[in-house]
XYZ file of C-alpha atoms in Angstrom:
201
model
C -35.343 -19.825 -17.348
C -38.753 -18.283 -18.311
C -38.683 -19.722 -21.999
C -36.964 -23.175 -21.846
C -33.994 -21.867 -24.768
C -30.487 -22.088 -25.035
C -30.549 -18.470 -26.201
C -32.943 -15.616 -27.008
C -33.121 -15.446 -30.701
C -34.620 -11.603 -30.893
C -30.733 -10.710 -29.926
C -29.995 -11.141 -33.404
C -33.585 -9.639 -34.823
C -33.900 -6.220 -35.979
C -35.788 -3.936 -33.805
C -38.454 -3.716 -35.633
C -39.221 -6.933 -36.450
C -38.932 -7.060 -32.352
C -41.453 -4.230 -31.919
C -43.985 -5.342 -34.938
C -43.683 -9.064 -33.066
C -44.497 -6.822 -29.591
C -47.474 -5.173 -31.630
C -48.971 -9.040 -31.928
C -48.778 -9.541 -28.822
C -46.146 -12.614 -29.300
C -44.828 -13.841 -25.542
C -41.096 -13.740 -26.250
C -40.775 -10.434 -27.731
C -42.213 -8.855 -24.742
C -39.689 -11.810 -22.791
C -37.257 -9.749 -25.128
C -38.127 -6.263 -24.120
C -38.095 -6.829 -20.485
C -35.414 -9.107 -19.640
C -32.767 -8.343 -22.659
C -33.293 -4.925 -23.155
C -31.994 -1.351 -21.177
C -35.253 0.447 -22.299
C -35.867 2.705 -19.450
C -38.789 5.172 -21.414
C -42.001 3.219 -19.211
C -42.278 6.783 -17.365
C -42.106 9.132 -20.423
C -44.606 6.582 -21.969
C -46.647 6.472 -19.196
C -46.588 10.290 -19.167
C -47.512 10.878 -22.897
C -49.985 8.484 -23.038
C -52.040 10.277 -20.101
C -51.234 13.215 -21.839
C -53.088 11.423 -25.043
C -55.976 9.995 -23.108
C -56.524 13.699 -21.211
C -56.535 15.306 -24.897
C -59.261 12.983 -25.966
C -61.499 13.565 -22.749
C -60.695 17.436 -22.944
C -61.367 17.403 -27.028
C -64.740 15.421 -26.081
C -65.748 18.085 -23.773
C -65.603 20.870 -25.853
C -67.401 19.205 -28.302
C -70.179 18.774 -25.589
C -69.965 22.606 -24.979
C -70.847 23.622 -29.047
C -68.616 26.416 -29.062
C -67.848 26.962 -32.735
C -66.153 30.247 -32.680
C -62.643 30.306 -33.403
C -61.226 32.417 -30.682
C -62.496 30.000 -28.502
C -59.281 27.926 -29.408
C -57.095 30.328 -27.364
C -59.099 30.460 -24.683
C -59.391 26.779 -24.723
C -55.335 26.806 -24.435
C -55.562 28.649 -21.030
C -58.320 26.759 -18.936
C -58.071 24.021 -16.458
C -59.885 21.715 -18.057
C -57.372 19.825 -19.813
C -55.013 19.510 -16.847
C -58.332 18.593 -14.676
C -58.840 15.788 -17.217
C -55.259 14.043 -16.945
C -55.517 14.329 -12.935
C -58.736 12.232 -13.584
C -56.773 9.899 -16.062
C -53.915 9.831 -14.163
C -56.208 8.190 -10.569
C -58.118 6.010 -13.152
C -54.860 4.532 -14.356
C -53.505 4.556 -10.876
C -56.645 2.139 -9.743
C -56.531 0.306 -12.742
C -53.153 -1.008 -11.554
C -53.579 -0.880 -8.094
C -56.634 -3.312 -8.962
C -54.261 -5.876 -10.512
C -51.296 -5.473 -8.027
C -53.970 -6.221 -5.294
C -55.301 -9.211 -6.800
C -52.065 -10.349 -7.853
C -50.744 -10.174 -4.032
C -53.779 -11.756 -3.089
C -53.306 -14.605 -5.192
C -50.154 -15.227 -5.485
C -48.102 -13.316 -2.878
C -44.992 -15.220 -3.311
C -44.611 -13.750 -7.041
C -44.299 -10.315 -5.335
C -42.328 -10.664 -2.389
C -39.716 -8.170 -3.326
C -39.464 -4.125 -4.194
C -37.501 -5.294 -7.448
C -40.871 -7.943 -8.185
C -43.277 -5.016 -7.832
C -41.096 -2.730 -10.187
C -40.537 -5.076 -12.859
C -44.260 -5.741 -13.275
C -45.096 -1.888 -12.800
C -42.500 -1.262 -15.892
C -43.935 -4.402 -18.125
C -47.580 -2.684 -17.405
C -46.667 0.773 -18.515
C -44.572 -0.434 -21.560
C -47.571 -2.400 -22.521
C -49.712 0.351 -22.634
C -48.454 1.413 -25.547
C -51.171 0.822 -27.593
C -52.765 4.724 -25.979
C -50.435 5.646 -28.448
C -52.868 4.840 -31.475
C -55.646 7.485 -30.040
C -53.939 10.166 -31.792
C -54.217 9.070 -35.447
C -57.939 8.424 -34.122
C -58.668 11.914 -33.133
C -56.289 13.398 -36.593
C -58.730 11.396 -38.396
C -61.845 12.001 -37.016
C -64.705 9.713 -38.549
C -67.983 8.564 -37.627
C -66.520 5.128 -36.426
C -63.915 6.957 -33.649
C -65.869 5.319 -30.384
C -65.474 2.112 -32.284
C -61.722 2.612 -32.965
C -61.268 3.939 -29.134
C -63.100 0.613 -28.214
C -60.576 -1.300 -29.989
C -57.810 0.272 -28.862
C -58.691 -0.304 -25.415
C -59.085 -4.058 -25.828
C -55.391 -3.857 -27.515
C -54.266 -2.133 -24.677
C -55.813 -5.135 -21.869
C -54.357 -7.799 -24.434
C -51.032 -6.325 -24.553
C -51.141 -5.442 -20.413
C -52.019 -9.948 -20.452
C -49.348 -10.677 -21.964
C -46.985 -8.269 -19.516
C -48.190 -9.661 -16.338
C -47.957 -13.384 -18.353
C -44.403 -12.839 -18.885
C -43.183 -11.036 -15.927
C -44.685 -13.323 -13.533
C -44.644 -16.726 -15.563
C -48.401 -17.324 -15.639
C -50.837 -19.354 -17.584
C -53.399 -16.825 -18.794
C -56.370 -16.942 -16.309
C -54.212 -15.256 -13.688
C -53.377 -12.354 -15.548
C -57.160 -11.877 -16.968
C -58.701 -12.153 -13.203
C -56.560 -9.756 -11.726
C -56.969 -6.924 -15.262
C -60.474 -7.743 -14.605
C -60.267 -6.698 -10.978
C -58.228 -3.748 -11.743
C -60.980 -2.535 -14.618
C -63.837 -2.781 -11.939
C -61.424 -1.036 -9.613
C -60.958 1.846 -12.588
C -65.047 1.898 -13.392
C -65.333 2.755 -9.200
C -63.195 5.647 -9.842
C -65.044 6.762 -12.959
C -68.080 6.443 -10.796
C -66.748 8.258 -7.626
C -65.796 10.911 -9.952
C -69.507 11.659 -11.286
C -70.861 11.508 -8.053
C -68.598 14.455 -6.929
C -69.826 15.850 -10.656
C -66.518 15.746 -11.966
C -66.816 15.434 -15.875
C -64.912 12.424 -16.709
C-alpha cells in the first residue's frame, strides 16, 4: 500500500545491495527492511551503539584528565565513569525519542493509535540509528578532523532517523523533520539538566 507497486523488487536484491541502498538513505529499502524483513536486532543495536557513544564520552574524559601513565589504563577499566556515561547516553537517547513520539502524537494522533503503531516506529528509529556505528573507526583513527567526522555522523544519523519516521508513518518530509527537531531540543534539555546537577556529559 505504502509504495503504489505490484511487488517489492528488493525481494530479489542481494542484501547488500539492500543495506548499501539503506546507507543512502533510499525510501524503499528502509520500506524493505521494515515491512519485508524478520530483522529483530533494533535492541542489540540500540544497546551497542550506546555502548559506542558512552566509549567516546568516557575516552573524551580521560583525555580531559591528562593522565599519561600507563597503569592508568587498568584503573581506567574498573571506575564508574564509563557506565556513568552510557546512563547519561542512554536518558539523552530516551528524550530524543520521547521528543519525536510527543510531537508525533500531537500532530498526528491518529498515526499512533495503537501499541503495534508505537512499536513499529520505536524499531524503524533504533534500526536507523545505525549510523553510531561509524564512531568507532573515528576514534581507531584518531585525527585532528574527529569533531568534524562526529558532526557528520550525527547529521547521518537524523537523515537516516527522517527517512524511518517517513516510511513508517507515510509522511511527506516536514513532519518527520518538526518532530526530530523537537526531540533534539528535548535531548539538548537533558544535556543541560545534566550540567546543572554537574554531571560531566
Amino acid at each position: 500500500k505504502s509504495c503504489q507497486k505490484p511487488v517489492d523488487k528488493y525481494i530479489e536484491y542481494d542484501p547488500v545491495i539492500i543495506l548499501i541502498n539503506a546507507v543512502l538513505c533510499k525510501a524503499q529499502a528502509y520500506r524493505h527492511i521494515l515491512f519485508n524483513t524478520k530483522i529483530n536486532i533494533h535492541g542489540k543495536l540500540c544497546i551497542f551503539c550506546l555502548l559506542c557513544e558512552a566509549y567516546i564520552r568516557w575516552l573524551q574524559l580521560q583525555d580531559s584528565s591528562q593522565n599519561i601513565d600507563p597503569d592508568d589504563l587498568i584503573r581506567y577499566a574498573k571506575e564508574w565513569d564509563f557506565y556513568r556515561m552510557f546512563g547519561i547516553a542512554s536518558l539523552e537517547q530516551t528524550s530524543f525519542l520521547l521528543g519525536i513520539f510527543i510531537t508525533l502524537w500531537w500532530m498526528r494522533p491518529e498515526m499512533l493509535k495503537t501499541k503495534s503503531d508505537f512499536m513499529l516506529l520505536l524499531k524503524a528509529l533504533l534500526l536507523s540509528s545505525y549510523g553510531k556505528l561509524l564512531l568507532i573507526p573515528a576514534v581507531i583513527w584518531e585525527h585532528d578532523y574527529t569533531p568534524l567526522c562526529l558532526a557528520f555522523i550525527k547529521v547521518f544519523v537524523l537523515i537516516s532517523n527522517s527517512q524511518a519516521i517517513r516510511v513508517t508513518l507515510n509522511l511527506n518530509r516536514v513532519l518527520p523533520w518538526l518532530s526530530i527537531i523537537f526531540g533534539l531540543i528535548l535531548e539538548n534539555g537533558a544535556v543541560c539538566l545534566f550540567q546543572k546537577m554537574r554531571w560531566d556529559v
